[in-house]
Coordinates of C-alpha atoms in Angstrom, one line a residue:
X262 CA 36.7 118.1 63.7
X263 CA 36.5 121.6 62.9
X264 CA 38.1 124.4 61.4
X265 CA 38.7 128.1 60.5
X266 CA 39.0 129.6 56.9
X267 CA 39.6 133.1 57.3
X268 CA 39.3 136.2 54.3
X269 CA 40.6 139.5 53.8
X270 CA 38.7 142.7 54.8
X271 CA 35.7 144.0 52.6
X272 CA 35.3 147.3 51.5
X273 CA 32.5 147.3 54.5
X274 CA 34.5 145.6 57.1
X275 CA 37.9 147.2 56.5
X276 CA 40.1 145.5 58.9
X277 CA 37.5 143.0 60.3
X278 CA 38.1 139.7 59.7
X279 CA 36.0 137.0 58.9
X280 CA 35.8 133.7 60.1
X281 CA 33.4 130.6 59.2
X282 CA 33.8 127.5 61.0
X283 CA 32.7 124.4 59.2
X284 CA 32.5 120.6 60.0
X285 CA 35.6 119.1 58.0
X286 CA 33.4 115.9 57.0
X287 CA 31.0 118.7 55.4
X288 CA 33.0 120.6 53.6
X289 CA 31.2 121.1 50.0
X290 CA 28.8 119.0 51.2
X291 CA 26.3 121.6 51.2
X292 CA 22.8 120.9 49.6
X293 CA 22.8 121.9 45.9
X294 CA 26.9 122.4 46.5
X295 CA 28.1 121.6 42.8
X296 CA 31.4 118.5 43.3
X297 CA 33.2 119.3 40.2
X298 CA 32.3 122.9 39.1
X299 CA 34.3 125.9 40.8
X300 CA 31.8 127.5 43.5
X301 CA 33.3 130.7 46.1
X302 CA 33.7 129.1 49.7
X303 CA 31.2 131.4 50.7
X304 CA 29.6 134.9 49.9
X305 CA 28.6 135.8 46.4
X306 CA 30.1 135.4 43.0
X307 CA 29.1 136.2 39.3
X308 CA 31.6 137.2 36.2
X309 CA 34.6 135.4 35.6
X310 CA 37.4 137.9 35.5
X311 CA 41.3 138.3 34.9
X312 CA 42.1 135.1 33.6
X313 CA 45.4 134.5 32.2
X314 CA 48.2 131.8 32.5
X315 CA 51.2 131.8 34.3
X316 CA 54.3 129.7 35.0
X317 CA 52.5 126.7 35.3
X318 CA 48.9 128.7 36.9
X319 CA 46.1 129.1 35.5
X320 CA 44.3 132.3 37.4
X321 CA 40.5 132.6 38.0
X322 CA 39.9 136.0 39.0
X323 CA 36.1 136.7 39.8
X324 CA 33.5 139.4 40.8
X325 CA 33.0 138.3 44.3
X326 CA 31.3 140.0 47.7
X327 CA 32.2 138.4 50.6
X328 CA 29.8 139.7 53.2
X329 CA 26.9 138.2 51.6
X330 CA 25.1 135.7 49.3
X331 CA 23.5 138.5 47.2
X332 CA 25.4 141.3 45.0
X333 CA 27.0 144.2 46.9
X334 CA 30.4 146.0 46.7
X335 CA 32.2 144.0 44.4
X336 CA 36.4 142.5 44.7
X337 CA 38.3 140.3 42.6
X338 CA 38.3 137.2 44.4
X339 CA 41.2 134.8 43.3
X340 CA 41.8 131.2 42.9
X341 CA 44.2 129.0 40.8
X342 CA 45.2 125.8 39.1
X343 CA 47.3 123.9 37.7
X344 CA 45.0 121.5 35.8
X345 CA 41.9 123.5 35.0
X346 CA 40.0 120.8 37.4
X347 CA 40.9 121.1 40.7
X348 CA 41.2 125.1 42.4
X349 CA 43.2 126.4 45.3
X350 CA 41.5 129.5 46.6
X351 CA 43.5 132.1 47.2
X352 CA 43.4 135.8 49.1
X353 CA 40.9 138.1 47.8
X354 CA 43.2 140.1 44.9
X355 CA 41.2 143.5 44.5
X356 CA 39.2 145.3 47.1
X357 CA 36.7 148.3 46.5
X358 CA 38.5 152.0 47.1
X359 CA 37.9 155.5 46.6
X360 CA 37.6 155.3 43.2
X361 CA 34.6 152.8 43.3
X362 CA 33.8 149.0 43.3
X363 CA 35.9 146.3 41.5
X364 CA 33.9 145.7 38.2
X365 CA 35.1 142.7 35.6
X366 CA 38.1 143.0 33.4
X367 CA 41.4 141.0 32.8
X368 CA 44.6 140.5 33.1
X369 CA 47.5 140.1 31.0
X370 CA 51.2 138.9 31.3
X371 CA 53.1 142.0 30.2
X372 CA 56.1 139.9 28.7
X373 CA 58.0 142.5 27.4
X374 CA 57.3 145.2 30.6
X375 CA 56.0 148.1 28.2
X376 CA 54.1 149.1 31.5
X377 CA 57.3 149.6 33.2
X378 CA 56.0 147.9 36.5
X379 CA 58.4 144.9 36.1
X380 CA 61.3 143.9 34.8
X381 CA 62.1 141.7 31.4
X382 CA 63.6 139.4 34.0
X383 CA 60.2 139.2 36.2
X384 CA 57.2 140.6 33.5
X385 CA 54.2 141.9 35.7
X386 CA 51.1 140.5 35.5
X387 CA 48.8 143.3 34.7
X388 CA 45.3 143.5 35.6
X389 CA 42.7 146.0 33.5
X390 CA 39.4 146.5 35.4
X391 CA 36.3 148.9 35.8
X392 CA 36.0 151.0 38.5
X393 CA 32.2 151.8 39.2
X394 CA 31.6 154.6 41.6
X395 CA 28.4 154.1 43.2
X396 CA 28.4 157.8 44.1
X397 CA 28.0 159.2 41.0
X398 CA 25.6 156.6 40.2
X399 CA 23.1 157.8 42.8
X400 CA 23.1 161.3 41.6
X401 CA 22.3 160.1 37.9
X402 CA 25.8 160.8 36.0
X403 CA 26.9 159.1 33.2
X404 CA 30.5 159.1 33.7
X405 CA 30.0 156.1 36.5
X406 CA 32.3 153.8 35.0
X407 CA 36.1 154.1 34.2
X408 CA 39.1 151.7 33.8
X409 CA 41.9 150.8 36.3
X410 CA 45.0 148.8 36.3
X411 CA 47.1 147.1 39.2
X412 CA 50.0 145.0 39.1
X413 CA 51.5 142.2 40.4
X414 CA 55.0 140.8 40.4
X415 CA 55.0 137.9 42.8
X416 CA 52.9 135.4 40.9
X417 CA 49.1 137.4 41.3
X418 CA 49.6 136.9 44.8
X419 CA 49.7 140.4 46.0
X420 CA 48.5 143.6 43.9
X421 CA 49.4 146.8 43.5
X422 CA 47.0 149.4 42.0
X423 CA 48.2 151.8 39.4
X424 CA 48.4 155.3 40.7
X425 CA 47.3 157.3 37.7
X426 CA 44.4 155.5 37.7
X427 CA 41.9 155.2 36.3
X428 CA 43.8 154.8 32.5
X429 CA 40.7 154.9 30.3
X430 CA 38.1 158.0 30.8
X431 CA 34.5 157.2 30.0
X432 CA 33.1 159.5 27.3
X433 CA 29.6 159.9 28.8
X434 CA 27.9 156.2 28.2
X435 CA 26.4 155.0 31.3
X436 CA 27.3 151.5 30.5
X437 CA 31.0 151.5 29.8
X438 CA 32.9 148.3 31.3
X439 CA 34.4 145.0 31.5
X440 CA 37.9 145.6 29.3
X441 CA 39.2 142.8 27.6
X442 CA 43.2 143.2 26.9
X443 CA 45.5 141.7 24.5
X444 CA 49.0 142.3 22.5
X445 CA 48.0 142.5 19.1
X446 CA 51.8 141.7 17.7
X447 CA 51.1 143.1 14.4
X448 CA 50.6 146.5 15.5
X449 CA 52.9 145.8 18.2
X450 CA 50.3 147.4 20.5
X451 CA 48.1 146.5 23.2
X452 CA 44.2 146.3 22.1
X453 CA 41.5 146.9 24.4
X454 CA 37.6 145.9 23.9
X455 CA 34.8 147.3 26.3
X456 CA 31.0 147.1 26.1
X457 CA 29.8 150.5 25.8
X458 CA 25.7 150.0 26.0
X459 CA 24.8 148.2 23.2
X460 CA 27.9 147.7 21.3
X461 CA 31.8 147.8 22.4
X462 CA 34.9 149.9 21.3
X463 CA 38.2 149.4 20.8
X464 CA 41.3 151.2 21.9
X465 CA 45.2 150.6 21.5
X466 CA 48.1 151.5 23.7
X467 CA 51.6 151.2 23.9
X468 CA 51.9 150.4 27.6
X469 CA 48.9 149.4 29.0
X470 CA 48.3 153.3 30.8
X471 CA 47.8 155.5 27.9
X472 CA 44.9 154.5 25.8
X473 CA 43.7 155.6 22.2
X474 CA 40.0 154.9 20.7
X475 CA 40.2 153.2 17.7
X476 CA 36.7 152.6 16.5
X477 CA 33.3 150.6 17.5
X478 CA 31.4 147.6 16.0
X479 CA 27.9 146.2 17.1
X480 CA 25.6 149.1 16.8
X481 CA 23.8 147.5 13.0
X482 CA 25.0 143.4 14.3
X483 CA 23.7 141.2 16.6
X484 CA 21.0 140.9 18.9
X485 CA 20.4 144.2 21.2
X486 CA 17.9 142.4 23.5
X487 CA 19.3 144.7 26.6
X488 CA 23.0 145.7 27.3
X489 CA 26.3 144.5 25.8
X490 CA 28.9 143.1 28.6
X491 CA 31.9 141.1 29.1
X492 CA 33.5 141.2 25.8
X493 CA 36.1 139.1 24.3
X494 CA 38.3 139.1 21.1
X495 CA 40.5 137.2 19.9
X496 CA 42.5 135.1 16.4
X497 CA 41.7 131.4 16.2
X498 CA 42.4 128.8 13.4
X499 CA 40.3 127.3 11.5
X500 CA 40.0 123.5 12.0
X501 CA 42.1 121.4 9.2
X502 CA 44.0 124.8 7.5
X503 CA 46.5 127.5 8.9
X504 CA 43.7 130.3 8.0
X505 CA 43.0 132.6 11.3
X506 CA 40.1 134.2 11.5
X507 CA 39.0 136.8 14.6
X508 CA 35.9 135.6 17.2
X509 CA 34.2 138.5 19.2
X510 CA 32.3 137.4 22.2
X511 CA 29.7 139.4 23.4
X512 CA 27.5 138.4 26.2
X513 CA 23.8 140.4 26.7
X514 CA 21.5 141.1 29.7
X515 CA 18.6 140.6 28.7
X516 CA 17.8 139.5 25.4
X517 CA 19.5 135.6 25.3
X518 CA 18.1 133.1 23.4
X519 CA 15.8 131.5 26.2
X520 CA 15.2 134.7 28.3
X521 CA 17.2 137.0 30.4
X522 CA 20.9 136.2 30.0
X523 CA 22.7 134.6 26.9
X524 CA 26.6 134.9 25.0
X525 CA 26.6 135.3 21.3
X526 CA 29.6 135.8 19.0
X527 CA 30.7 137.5 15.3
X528 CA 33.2 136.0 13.5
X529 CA 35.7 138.1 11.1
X530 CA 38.7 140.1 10.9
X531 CA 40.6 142.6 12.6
X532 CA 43.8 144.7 12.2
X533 CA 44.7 146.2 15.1
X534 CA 41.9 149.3 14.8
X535 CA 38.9 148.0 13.0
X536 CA 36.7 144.7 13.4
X537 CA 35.0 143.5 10.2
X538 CA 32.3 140.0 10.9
X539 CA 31.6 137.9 8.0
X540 CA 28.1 138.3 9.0
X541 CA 26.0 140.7 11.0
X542 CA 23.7 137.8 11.8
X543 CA 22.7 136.6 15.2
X544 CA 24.9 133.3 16.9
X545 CA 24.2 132.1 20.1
X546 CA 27.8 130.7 21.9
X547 CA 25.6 128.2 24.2
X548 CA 21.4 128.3 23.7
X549 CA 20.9 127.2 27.7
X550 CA 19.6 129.6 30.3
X551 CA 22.8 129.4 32.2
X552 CA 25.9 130.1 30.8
X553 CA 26.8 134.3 30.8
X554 CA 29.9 136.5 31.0
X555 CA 32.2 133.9 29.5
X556 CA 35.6 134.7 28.4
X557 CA 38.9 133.2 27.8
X558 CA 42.1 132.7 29.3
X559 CA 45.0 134.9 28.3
X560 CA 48.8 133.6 27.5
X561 CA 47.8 130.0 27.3
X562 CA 51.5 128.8 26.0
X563 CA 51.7 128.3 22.0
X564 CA 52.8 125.0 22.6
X565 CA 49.3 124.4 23.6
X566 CA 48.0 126.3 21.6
X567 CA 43.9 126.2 22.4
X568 CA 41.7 128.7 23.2
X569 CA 40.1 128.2 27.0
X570 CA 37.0 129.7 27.7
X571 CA 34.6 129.6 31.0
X572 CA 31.3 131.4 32.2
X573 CA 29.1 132.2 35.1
X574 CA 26.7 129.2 35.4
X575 CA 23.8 131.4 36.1
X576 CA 21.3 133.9 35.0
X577 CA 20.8 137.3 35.8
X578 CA 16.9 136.7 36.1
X579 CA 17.2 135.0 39.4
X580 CA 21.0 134.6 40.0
X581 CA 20.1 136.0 43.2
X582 CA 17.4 134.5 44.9
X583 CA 18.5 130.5 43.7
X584 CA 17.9 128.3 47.0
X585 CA 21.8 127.8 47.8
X586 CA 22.6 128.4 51.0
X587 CA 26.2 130.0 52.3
X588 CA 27.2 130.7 48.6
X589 CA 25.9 131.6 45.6
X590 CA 26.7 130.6 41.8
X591 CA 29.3 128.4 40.1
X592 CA 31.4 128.6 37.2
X593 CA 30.9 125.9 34.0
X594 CA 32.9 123.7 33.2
X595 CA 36.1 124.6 31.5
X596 CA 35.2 124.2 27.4
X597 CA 37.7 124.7 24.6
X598 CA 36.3 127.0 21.8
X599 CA 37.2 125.9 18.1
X600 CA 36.1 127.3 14.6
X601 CA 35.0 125.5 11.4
X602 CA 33.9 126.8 7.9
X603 CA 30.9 124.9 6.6
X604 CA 28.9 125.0 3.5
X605 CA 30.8 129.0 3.6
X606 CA 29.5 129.6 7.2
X607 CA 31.9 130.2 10.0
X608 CA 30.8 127.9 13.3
X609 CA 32.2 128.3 16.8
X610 CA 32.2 125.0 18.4
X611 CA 32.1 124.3 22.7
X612 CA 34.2 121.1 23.8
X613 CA 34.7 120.0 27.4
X614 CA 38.6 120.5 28.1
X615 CA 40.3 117.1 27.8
X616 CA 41.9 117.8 31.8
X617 CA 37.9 116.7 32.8
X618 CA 38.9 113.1 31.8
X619 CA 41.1 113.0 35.0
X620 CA 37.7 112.9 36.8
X621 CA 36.6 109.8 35.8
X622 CA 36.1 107.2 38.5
X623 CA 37.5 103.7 37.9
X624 CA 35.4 101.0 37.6
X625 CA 32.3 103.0 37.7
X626 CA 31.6 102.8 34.0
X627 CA 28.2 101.6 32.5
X628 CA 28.8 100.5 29.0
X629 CA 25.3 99.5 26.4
X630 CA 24.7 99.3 22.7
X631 CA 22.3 99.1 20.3
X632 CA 19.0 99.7 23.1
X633 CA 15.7 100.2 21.1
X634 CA 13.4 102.0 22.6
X635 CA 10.1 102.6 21.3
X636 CA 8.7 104.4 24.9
X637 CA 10.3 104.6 28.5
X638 CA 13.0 102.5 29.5
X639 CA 15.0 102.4 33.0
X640 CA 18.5 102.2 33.0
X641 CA 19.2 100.3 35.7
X642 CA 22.7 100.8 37.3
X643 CA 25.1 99.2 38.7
X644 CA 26.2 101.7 42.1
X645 CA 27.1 104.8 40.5
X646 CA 26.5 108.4 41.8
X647 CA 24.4 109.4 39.1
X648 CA 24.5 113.5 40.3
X649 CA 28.4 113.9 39.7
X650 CA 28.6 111.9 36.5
X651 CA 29.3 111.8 32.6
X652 CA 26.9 110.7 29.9
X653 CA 28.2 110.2 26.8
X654 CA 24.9 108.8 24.3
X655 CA 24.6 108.6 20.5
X656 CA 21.0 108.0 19.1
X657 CA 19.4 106.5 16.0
X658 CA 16.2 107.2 14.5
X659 CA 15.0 103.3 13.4
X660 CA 12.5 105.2 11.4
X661 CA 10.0 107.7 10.9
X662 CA 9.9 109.8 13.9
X663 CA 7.4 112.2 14.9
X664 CA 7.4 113.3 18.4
X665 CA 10.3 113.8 21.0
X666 CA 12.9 111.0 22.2
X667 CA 15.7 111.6 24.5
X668 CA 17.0 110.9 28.5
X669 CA 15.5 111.2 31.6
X670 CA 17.2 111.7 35.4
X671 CA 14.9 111.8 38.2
X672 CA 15.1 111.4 41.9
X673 CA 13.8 109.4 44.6
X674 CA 10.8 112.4 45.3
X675 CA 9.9 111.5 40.7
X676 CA 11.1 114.6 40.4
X677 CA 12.6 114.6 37.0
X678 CA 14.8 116.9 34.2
X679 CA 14.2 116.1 30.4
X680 CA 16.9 116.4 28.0
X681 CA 15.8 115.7 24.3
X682 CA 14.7 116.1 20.5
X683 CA 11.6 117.3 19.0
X684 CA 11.4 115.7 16.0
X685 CA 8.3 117.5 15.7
X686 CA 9.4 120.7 15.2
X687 CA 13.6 120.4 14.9
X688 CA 14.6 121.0 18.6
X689 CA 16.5 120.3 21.0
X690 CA 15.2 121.2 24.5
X691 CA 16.1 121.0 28.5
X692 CA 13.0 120.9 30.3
X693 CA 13.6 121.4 34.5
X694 CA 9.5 122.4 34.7
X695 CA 9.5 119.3 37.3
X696 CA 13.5 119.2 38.3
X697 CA 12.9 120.3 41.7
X698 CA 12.3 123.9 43.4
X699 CA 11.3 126.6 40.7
X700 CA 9.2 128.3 43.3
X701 CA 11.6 131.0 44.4
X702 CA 11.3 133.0 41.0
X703 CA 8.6 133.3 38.5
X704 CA 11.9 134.0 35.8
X705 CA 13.3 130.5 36.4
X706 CA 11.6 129.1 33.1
X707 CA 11.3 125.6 32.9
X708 CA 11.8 124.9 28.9
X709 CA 15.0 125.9 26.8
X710 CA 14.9 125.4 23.1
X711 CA 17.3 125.1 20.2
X712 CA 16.9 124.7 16.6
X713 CA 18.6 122.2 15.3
X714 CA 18.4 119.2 12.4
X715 CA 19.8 116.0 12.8
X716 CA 19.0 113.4 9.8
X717 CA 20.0 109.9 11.4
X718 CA 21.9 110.7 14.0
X719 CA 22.6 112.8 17.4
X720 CA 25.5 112.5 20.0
X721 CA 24.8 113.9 23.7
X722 CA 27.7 114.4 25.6
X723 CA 26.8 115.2 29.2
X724 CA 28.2 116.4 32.3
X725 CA 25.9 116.2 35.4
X726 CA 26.6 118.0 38.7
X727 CA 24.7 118.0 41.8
X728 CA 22.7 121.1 40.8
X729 CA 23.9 122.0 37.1
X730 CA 23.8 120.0 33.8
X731 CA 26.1 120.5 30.7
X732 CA 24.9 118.9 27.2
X733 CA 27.2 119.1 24.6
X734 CA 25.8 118.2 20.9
X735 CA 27.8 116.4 18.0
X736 CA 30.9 117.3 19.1
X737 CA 30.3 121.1 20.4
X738 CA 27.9 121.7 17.4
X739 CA 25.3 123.0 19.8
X740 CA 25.7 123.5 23.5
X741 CA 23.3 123.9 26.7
X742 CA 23.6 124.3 30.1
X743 CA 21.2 124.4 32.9
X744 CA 20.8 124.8 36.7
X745 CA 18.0 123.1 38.6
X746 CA 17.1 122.8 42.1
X747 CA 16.1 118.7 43.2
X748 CA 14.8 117.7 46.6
X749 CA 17.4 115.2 46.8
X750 CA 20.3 113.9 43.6
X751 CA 19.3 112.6 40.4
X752 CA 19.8 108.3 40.8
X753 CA 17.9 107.3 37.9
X754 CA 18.1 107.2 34.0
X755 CA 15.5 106.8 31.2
X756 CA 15.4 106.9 27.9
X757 CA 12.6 107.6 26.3
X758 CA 11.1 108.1 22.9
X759 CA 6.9 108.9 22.0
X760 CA 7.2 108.7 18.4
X761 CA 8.4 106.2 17.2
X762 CA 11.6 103.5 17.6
X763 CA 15.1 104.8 18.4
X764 CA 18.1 103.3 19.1
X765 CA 20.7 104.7 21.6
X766 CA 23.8 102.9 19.8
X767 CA 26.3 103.6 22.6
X768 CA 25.1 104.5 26.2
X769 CA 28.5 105.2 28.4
X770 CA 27.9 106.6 32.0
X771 CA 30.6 107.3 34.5
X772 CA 30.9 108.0 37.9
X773 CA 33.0 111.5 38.3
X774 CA 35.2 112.4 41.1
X775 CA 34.7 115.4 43.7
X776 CA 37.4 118.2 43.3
X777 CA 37.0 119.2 47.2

């Protein structure tokens, strides 16, 4: 049986519309097609944009180009949810105009309608976005990028753009984009943060149209590898007090931790015109290859309470050319971000969201304790698809280590992905060297490394997708995340360990369920 999904126009189509026909029983069945990870329907997608939470929705805006599997004229394409698991997609929300392409940005709820394009009855959603003009690119101007607003008042399902637009000038930097909006209630203003180059700037506002610089941060911090992008900002408590402290995200192409792209983040204080980090010093938000442009959700309800945070599971070295076939890229996995102070240092943690657990398959669950293994051993399974799964693992050093110990998944074609810890020299790693197809970039690096001690113990917790892998260490201490390419899905687990004995105290696996 067959049948039609049908988009709006593209910038280069206008009115045309296009129609894919696809074989119901294959519907994300594609090769590589991740089963639980957000992935476009079709065409190309990268940042994560716009993502805020209303009436009972939680929006996933996204740079998106329809017309191909490659970046071109960028929209906002749209989806929701209700659970942060399973996505609806939804009508492409912003198309390319006069003014230039759709470039990343956010959106807000504007409760109290200080932009005047609702009422306090019905509060507009209210979208903040670059506009890049091509145009003026090609003739070598500066002034390329500037920031727009449209509205919405039925739910983000139709949006109007903002007449006066664009709201925000650029000053002359020719990398001046991705605005990040929130109400700052003790100034009882709107903030705004925007990379400019190689660090970001802040303005305020009183209605979300008329802007006022504030100040910058980032030129003296950080790591300036290449250019500063997708900024984010926000308060956020401190585990086991009722201290706040202020998180900057700051995502960089190049210059992340295992090449090309990477997120790090400052921690400190801000009052409504002036950031101020604790320290200057270089922290890496996830240490994997693929994991860039993350931000978080706005107007998540205080009875939650948590901070909701998701990324472009890619990398800009070879985001392009990945072997996919009628799409291209997926988002991770949705992660609540957390803060601790330790030994006077101020730690972001990563956590899977605790909506994934509805996932879990019944009576799919592998369950063993207390394994020593002093070289290779198979886990032998009972049926379980392996390449849409969870790991959870916790292992013990018996003694003396001195070499690496860990988990292997491999195929039916041996090819394999190693995920593990040098004792050797105090890393953990994710090695897809032999994980399948690497052949389509020279940039797809095989190895990611990240210092880190452990004394006794380690705890992985892993979420595997057909094409993508998520490891999540002692609770969100340290996170990675990986693509890789396999001839056909991971079906077989190893632990392993060349130096020595370790136990793997608890080995829990479980079969996950497809969202599509």
């Amino acid at each position: 049986m067959l049948f039609s999904v049908f988009i709006g126009c593209s910038s280069r189509t206008e009115k045309k519309k296009k129609e894919i026909s696809v074989a119901r029983e294959n519907y994300y069945q594609e090769k590589y097609r991740p089963q639980y990870h957000f992935s476009p329907e079709f065409g190309w997608m990268n940042d994560p944009n716009g993502m805020v939470y209303y009436q009972g929705e939680y929006h996933l805006f996204y740079q998106y180009y329809p017309d191909s599997t490659v970046w071109g004229p960028m929209h906002w394409g749209h989806a929701v949810s209700t659970d942060l698991v399973h996505w609806e997609h939804l009508p492409i929300a912003l198309y390319p105009d006069s003014i230039g392409y759709i470039f990343s940005g956010s959106a807000v709820v504007d409760w109290k309608n200080t932009s005047g394009f609702g009422t306090s009855e019905n509060p507009p959603l209210v979208a903040v976005f670059t506009y890049h003009n091509m145009e003026l690119e090609k003739k070598g101007r500066n002034d390329t990028e500037n920031q727009g607003i449209a509205y919405s008042t039925d739910k983000g399902r139709t949006w109007i753009k903002y007449k006066g637009n664009p709201v925000l000038l650029n000053p002359g930097i020719k990398d001046f984009r991705d605005p990040k909006v929130f109400w700052n209630e003790s100034t009882r203003h709107w903030n705004l943060i925007l990379s400019a180059h190689d660090q970001v700037k802040l303005y305020s506002s009183p209605n979300l149209k008329d802007w006022e610089y504030e100040s910058s941060f980032g030129a003296d911090a950080g790591a300036h590898g290449g250019v500063w992008e997708c900024p984010d900002l926000f308060p956020l408590k401190m585990e086991g007090t009722d201290q706040h402290k202020w998180v900057m995200i700051v995502n960089i192409n190049p210059g992340g931790p295992n090449g090309g792209s990477g997120t790090q983040y400052f921690v400190g204080d801000f009052d409504g015109h002036q950031f101020t980090p604790v320290s200057k010093d270089i922290n890496w938000l996830d240490w994997g290859h693929d994991n860039y442009a993350g931000v978080t959700w706005s107007d998540i309800p205080e009875k939650d309470g948590r901070r909701l945070f998701i990324g472009w599971m890619s990398n800009w070295n070879y985001a392009q050319v990945v072997p996919t076939t009628i799409w291209r890229s997926a988002m991770t996995i949705p992660r609540e971000i957390t803060l601790k102070q330790e030994n006077g240092n101020y730690k972001v943690q990563l956590n899977p969201v605790k909506e994934l657990l509805k996932l879990r398959m019944p009576n799919t669950e592998i369950n063993i304790t207390d394994l020593s293994v002093s070289n290779t051993k198979l886990i032998r399974t009972v049926p379980l698809r392996l390449a849409c799964s969870e790991i959870i693992i916790q292992f013990q050093a018996e003694d003396k280590l001195s070499g690496e110990f860990g988990l292997i998944l491999s195929n039916r074609q041996n090819e394999l992905l190693r995920i593990g810890y040098s004792d050797t020299d105090n890393k953990l790693f994710v090695d897809r060297e032999k994980a399948g197809s690497n052949e389509f970039s020279p940039k797809f690096e095989g190895l990611a490394t990240a210092p880190y001690n452990i004394e006794k113990y380690v705890k992985f917790h892993i979420y595997i997708d057909v094409s993508s892998i998520e490891i999540f260490v002692d609770n969100g201490e340290l996170v990675m995340s990986e693509t890789y390419f396999m001839s056909s899905e991971v079906n077989k687990l190893h632990i392993f360990s060349d130096g020595g004995n370790i136990k793997a105290k608890n080995v829990i696996v479980r079969e996950l369920k497809s969202i599509w």
